[in-house]
CSV table of C-alpha atoms in Angstrom, one decimal:
chain,number,residue,atom,x,y,z
A,1,MET,CA,-53.4,9.5,-44.7
A,2,SER,CA,-57.2,9.9,-44.4
A,3,LYS,CA,-58.6,13.5,-44.4
A,4,TRP,CA,-59.6,13.5,-40.9
A,5,TRP,CA,-56.3,12.5,-39.3
A,6,ARG,CA,-54.7,15.4,-41.4
A,7,THR,CA,-57.3,17.6,-39.8
A,8,ALA,CA,-56.5,16.4,-36.2
A,9,VAL,CA,-52.7,16.6,-37.0
A,10,ALA,CA,-53.2,20.1,-38.3
A,11,GLY,CA,-55.3,20.9,-35.4
A,12,LEU,CA,-52.7,19.9,-32.6
A,13,ARG,CA,-49.9,22.1,-34.8
A,14,LYS,CA,-51.8,25.4,-34.2
A,15,THR,CA,-51.1,25.1,-30.1
A,16,THR,CA,-48.3,24.9,-27.9
A,17,ASP,CA,-50.6,24.8,-24.9
A,18,ALA,CA,-52.7,21.7,-24.0
A,19,SER,CA,-55.9,23.3,-25.5
A,20,ARG,CA,-58.7,20.5,-25.3
A,21,SER,CA,-60.5,22.0,-28.3
A,22,TYR,CA,-57.3,20.7,-30.8
A,23,HIS,CA,-57.3,17.4,-29.4
A,24,THR,CA,-60.6,15.4,-30.9
A,25,ILE,CA,-59.9,12.0,-30.6
A,26,GLN,CA,-60.8,9.8,-33.8
A,27,ALA,CA,-61.9,6.3,-33.2
A,28,ILE,CA,-63.9,3.2,-35.2
A,29,PRO,CA,-65.5,0.6,-33.9
A,30,ARG,CA,-64.2,-3.0,-33.7
A,31,GLU,CA,-66.4,-5.9,-33.6
A,32,ILE,CA,-63.9,-8.8,-32.8
A,33,THR,CA,-61.7,-8.9,-30.0
A,34,GLY,CA,-59.0,-11.3,-28.5
A,35,ASN,CA,-55.0,-11.1,-28.5
A,36,ARG,CA,-54.8,-11.9,-31.7
A,37,VAL,CA,-57.1,-9.1,-33.4
A,38,SER,CA,-55.2,-6.7,-31.1
A,39,ILE,CA,-52.0,-7.8,-32.4
A,40,LYS,CA,-53.2,-7.2,-35.7
A,41,ASP,CA,-54.9,-3.8,-35.1
A,42,ARG,CA,-51.1,-2.8,-33.4
A,43,ALA,CA,-49.3,-3.9,-36.4
A,44,GLN,CA,-51.8,-1.6,-38.8
A,45,GLY,CA,-51.0,1.4,-36.3
A,46,ARG,CA,-54.5,1.3,-34.4
A,47,ILE,CA,-54.8,1.3,-30.5
A,48,PRO,CA,-57.5,-1.1,-29.1
A,49,ALA,CA,-59.9,1.2,-26.8
A,50,VAL,CA,-63.0,1.1,-25.0
A,51,VAL,CA,-65.0,3.7,-23.7
A,52,PHE,CA,-68.0,3.3,-21.2
A,53,ALA,CA,-70.0,5.0,-18.6
A,54,GLN,CA,-68.6,5.1,-15.3
A,55,PRO,CA,-70.8,3.7,-12.9
A,56,ASN,CA,-71.9,6.1,-10.2
A,57,PRO,CA,-73.6,4.6,-7.1
A,58,SER,CA,-75.1,8.1,-6.4
A,59,ILE,CA,-77.4,8.3,-9.3
A,60,ASP,CA,-79.9,5.2,-9.9
A,61,GLY,CA,-78.5,2.7,-12.4
A,62,GLY,CA,-75.2,4.3,-12.5
A,63,GLY,CA,-73.1,6.2,-15.0
A,64,GLY,CA,-75.4,9.0,-15.2
A,65,GLY,CA,-78.1,7.2,-16.4
A,66,SER,CA,-80.3,3.9,-16.3
A,67,PRO,CA,-78.0,0.5,-16.6
A,68,VAL,CA,-79.5,0.1,-20.3
A,69,SER,CA,-78.0,3.2,-21.5
A,70,SER,CA,-74.5,2.7,-19.7
A,71,VAL,CA,-74.5,-0.6,-21.4
A,72,ALA,CA,-75.5,0.9,-24.6
A,73,ARG,CA,-72.7,3.4,-24.5
A,74,LYS,CA,-70.0,1.1,-24.0
A,75,HIS,CA,-67.8,0.8,-27.5
A,76,LEU,CA,-65.1,-1.5,-28.4
A,77,LEU,CA,-62.9,0.8,-30.3
A,78,THR,CA,-59.4,1.6,-32.1
A,79,THR,CA,-58.1,4.8,-32.4
A,80,GLU,CA,-55.0,5.9,-34.6
A,81,ARG,CA,-51.6,5.2,-32.6
A,82,LYS,CA,-50.2,8.7,-34.3
A,83,GLN,CA,-52.8,10.6,-33.2
A,84,ILE,CA,-52.5,9.1,-29.4
A,85,GLN,CA,-49.0,9.5,-29.4
A,86,ALA,CA,-49.2,13.0,-30.8
A,87,ILE,CA,-51.6,13.9,-27.8
A,88,LEU,CA,-49.5,12.3,-25.2
A,89,ASN,CA,-46.6,14.2,-26.5
A,90,SER,CA,-48.0,17.6,-25.7
A,91,ILE,CA,-50.0,16.4,-22.5
A,92,GLU,CA,-47.8,14.0,-21.1
A,93,LEU,CA,-48.6,11.5,-18.2
A,94,PRO,CA,-50.2,11.7,-15.6
A,95,TYR,CA,-52.3,14.9,-16.6
A,96,PHE,CA,-53.4,13.0,-19.7
A,97,CYS,CA,-55.5,11.1,-17.3
A,98,SER,CA,-57.0,14.2,-16.0
A,99,THR,CA,-58.0,15.6,-19.0
A,100,THR,CA,-61.2,15.3,-21.0
A,101,PHE,CA,-61.2,15.1,-24.9
A,102,PRO,CA,-64.0,15.2,-27.7
A,103,LEU,CA,-64.2,11.8,-29.1
A,104,GLN,CA,-65.9,11.1,-32.3
A,105,ILE,CA,-66.7,7.5,-33.2
A,106,ARG,CA,-66.8,7.0,-37.3
A,107,ALA,CA,-68.1,4.0,-39.3
A,108,GLY,CA,-64.8,3.4,-40.5
A,109,SER,CA,-61.1,4.3,-41.5
A,110,GLY,CA,-61.5,7.8,-43.5
A,111,SER,CA,-65.3,7.4,-43.2
A,112,SER,CA,-67.0,10.5,-43.1
A,113,THR,CA,-70.2,9.0,-41.4
A,114,LEU,CA,-70.5,9.7,-37.7
A,115,LEU,CA,-71.9,7.1,-35.1
A,116,GLU,CA,-71.4,8.9,-32.2
A,117,SER,CA,-69.7,11.6,-30.2
A,118,GLY,CA,-69.3,12.7,-27.0
A,119,THR,CA,-66.5,13.9,-24.3
A,120,VAL,CA,-64.6,11.5,-22.9
A,121,LEU,CA,-62.0,11.2,-20.0
A,122,PRO,CA,-59.1,8.6,-20.3
A,123,ILE,CA,-58.8,6.7,-17.2
A,124,LYS,CA,-56.1,4.2,-18.0
A,125,VAL,CA,-53.3,3.8,-20.7
A,126,HIS,CA,-51.4,0.3,-20.7
A,127,ARG,CA,-48.1,0.2,-22.1
A,128,ASP,CA,-45.6,-2.8,-22.6
A,129,PRO,CA,-43.5,-2.9,-19.7
A,130,GLU,CA,-40.3,-3.7,-21.7
A,131,THR,CA,-40.7,-1.3,-24.8
A,132,GLY,CA,-42.9,1.2,-23.5
A,133,LYS,CA,-45.4,0.9,-26.8
A,134,LEU,CA,-49.0,1.6,-26.6
A,135,LEU,CA,-51.2,-1.6,-26.2
A,136,ASN,CA,-54.8,-0.1,-25.5
A,137,LEU,CA,-57.0,2.6,-23.8
A,138,VAL,CA,-59.6,2.8,-21.6
A,139,PHE,CA,-61.8,5.7,-21.5
A,140,VAL,CA,-65.3,6.8,-19.8
A,141,TRP,CA,-67.9,9.0,-21.2
A,142,ALA,CA,-68.0,12.5,-19.5
A,143,ASP,CA,-70.7,14.2,-20.7
A,144,GLU,CA,-71.4,17.2,-19.0
A,145,GLY,CA,-72.9,16.7,-15.3
A,146,ALA,CA,-71.5,13.3,-15.1
A,147,GLN,CA,-70.1,12.7,-11.9
A,148,LEU,CA,-66.8,10.7,-12.2
A,149,THR,CA,-64.0,9.5,-10.3
A,150,VAL,CA,-60.5,11.1,-11.1
A,151,ASP,CA,-56.9,10.6,-9.7
A,152,VAL,CA,-55.9,14.2,-10.1
A,153,PRO,CA,-51.9,15.0,-10.2
A,154,VAL,CA,-50.2,17.3,-7.6
A,155,VAL,CA,-47.6,19.5,-8.1
A,156,PHE,CA,-45.9,21.8,-6.1
A,157,LYS,CA,-45.3,25.4,-6.4
A,158,GLY,CA,-43.1,28.0,-4.6
A,159,GLU,CA,-39.9,26.1,-4.4
A,160,ASP,CA,-37.8,28.8,-5.3
A,161,VAL,CA,-39.1,31.0,-2.1
A,162,CYS,CA,-40.0,28.3,0.2
A,163,PRO,CA,-38.3,29.2,3.4
A,164,GLY,CA,-37.6,25.7,4.7
A,165,LEU,CA,-36.0,24.8,1.7
A,166,LYS,CA,-33.5,27.8,1.8
A,167,LYS,CA,-32.7,26.5,5.2
A,168,GLY,CA,-31.3,23.4,3.5
A,169,GLY,CA,-34.6,21.1,4.1
A,170,LEU,CA,-36.2,18.9,1.9
A,171,LEU,CA,-39.3,18.4,0.2
A,172,ASN,CA,-40.9,15.1,1.2
A,173,LYS,CA,-43.7,14.6,-1.3
A,174,ILE,CA,-46.0,12.4,0.1
A,175,ARG,CA,-49.0,12.5,-2.2
A,176,ALA,CA,-48.2,12.0,-6.0
A,177,SER,CA,-51.9,12.5,-6.8
A,178,LEU,CA,-55.6,13.0,-5.0
A,179,LYS,CA,-58.5,11.4,-5.6
A,180,TYR,CA,-61.9,13.0,-6.0
A,181,LYS,CA,-65.4,12.9,-7.3
A,182,CYS,CA,-66.0,15.7,-9.8
A,183,PRO,CA,-68.4,17.0,-12.3
A,184,SER,CA,-67.0,16.1,-16.0
A,185,GLU,CA,-66.8,20.1,-16.6
A,186,HIS,CA,-64.6,20.9,-13.5
A,187,ILE,CA,-61.9,18.0,-13.7
A,188,PRO,CA,-59.0,20.0,-12.9
A,189,GLN,CA,-56.3,18.7,-14.9
A,190,LYS,CA,-53.9,18.9,-12.0
A,191,ILE,CA,-53.6,20.7,-8.3
A,192,GLU,CA,-51.2,23.2,-7.6
A,193,VAL,CA,-49.8,22.8,-3.8
A,194,ASP,CA,-48.3,26.3,-2.7
A,195,ILE,CA,-45.1,25.7,-0.3
A,196,SER,CA,-44.0,29.0,-0.3
A,197,ASN,CA,-44.6,29.8,3.0
A,198,LEU,CA,-43.3,26.5,4.6
A,199,ASP,CA,-40.6,26.3,7.1
A,200,ILE,CA,-38.8,22.9,8.3
A,201,GLY,CA,-41.2,20.7,10.1
A,202,ASP,CA,-44.5,22.4,8.4
A,203,LYS,CA,-47.1,20.1,6.4
A,204,VAL,CA,-49.7,20.5,3.9
A,205,PHE,CA,-53.0,18.2,4.6
A,206,MET,CA,-55.4,17.1,2.2
A,207,HIS,CA,-58.1,19.5,4.0
A,208,ASP,CA,-55.5,22.4,3.1
A,209,VAL,CA,-55.7,22.0,-0.6
A,210,LYS,CA,-57.9,24.6,-2.3
A,211,VAL,CA,-60.0,22.9,-5.2
A,212,HIS,CA,-63.4,23.8,-7.0
A,213,PRO,CA,-66.3,23.8,-4.4
A,214,SER,CA,-68.2,21.1,-6.6
A,215,LEU,CA,-65.2,18.6,-6.0
A,216,GLU,CA,-65.4,15.9,-3.2
A,217,LEU,CA,-62.1,14.4,-1.6
A,218,LEU,CA,-62.4,10.6,-1.6
A,219,SER,CA,-60.1,10.1,1.3
A,220,LYS,CA,-61.2,8.5,4.9
A,221,ASN,CA,-59.0,10.9,6.3
A,222,GLU,CA,-58.6,14.6,5.3
A,223,LEU,CA,-55.9,15.1,7.7
A,224,LEU,CA,-53.1,13.1,6.1
A,225,PRO,CA,-50.3,15.1,4.6
A,226,VAL,CA,-49.8,16.0,1.1
A,227,CYS,CA,-46.2,17.2,2.0
A,228,LYS,CA,-43.8,18.1,4.4
A,229,ILE,CA,-40.4,20.0,4.7
A,230,VAL,CA,-38.0,18.0,6.8
A,231,ALA,CA,-34.8,18.6,7.5
A,232,ALA,CA,-32.1,16.9,5.3
A,233,LYS,CA,-30.5,15.1,7.8
A,234,LEU,CA,-33.6,13.0,8.7
A,235,ASP,CA,-35.1,10.6,6.5
A,236,ILE,CA,-37.7,12.0,3.9
A,237,ALA,CA,-39.3,8.8,3.5
A,238,GLN,CA,-40.8,9.0,7.4
């Protein structure tokens, strides 16, 4: 086991919360692509990955910089499967894809030569549909000030005291996530929706959800409901 990997594992064991400072993802470049190469990488305990600058139409050139800089910051990588799995055991999906992580790209496995580093946001985790094994990862650079599009998971709180639920109603969870344009430093890992005061028939709409003022909701209709308390006899899919 390489020195940097032992360090990363030790860091993961130091905390029981999802503290981002302990989750520095280590990666090395990959020069060749293709299915055969990816199969070989996975057999060696590595996961193919890519990191790039997310296009941002509101900024000239997209991705917080010029087209040239965006292309230059695209890297084909591989990561340690054990490390990624350890992180996923600590920060489960879908919260993994709304959490930023430090990334270090080193010259090779076990190398002390650092080629590039920065902060990244996972946007896709591909798994084998039959076995569930990790196949590849997609990241975007999340440097400070970068504007990123993020699907933020919605969680509900107050179910234990919700009047409508106490009367026998059911919680219809209409939206599992909400899409925002976020400054990278203000990306929320999750959005909490308080239902503690809802009665049967009450709804929480998108515009009711409280988030950091720098977040822009990417929805054409903010009047769409996030959840609703419905009578048990009604079809909660309606």
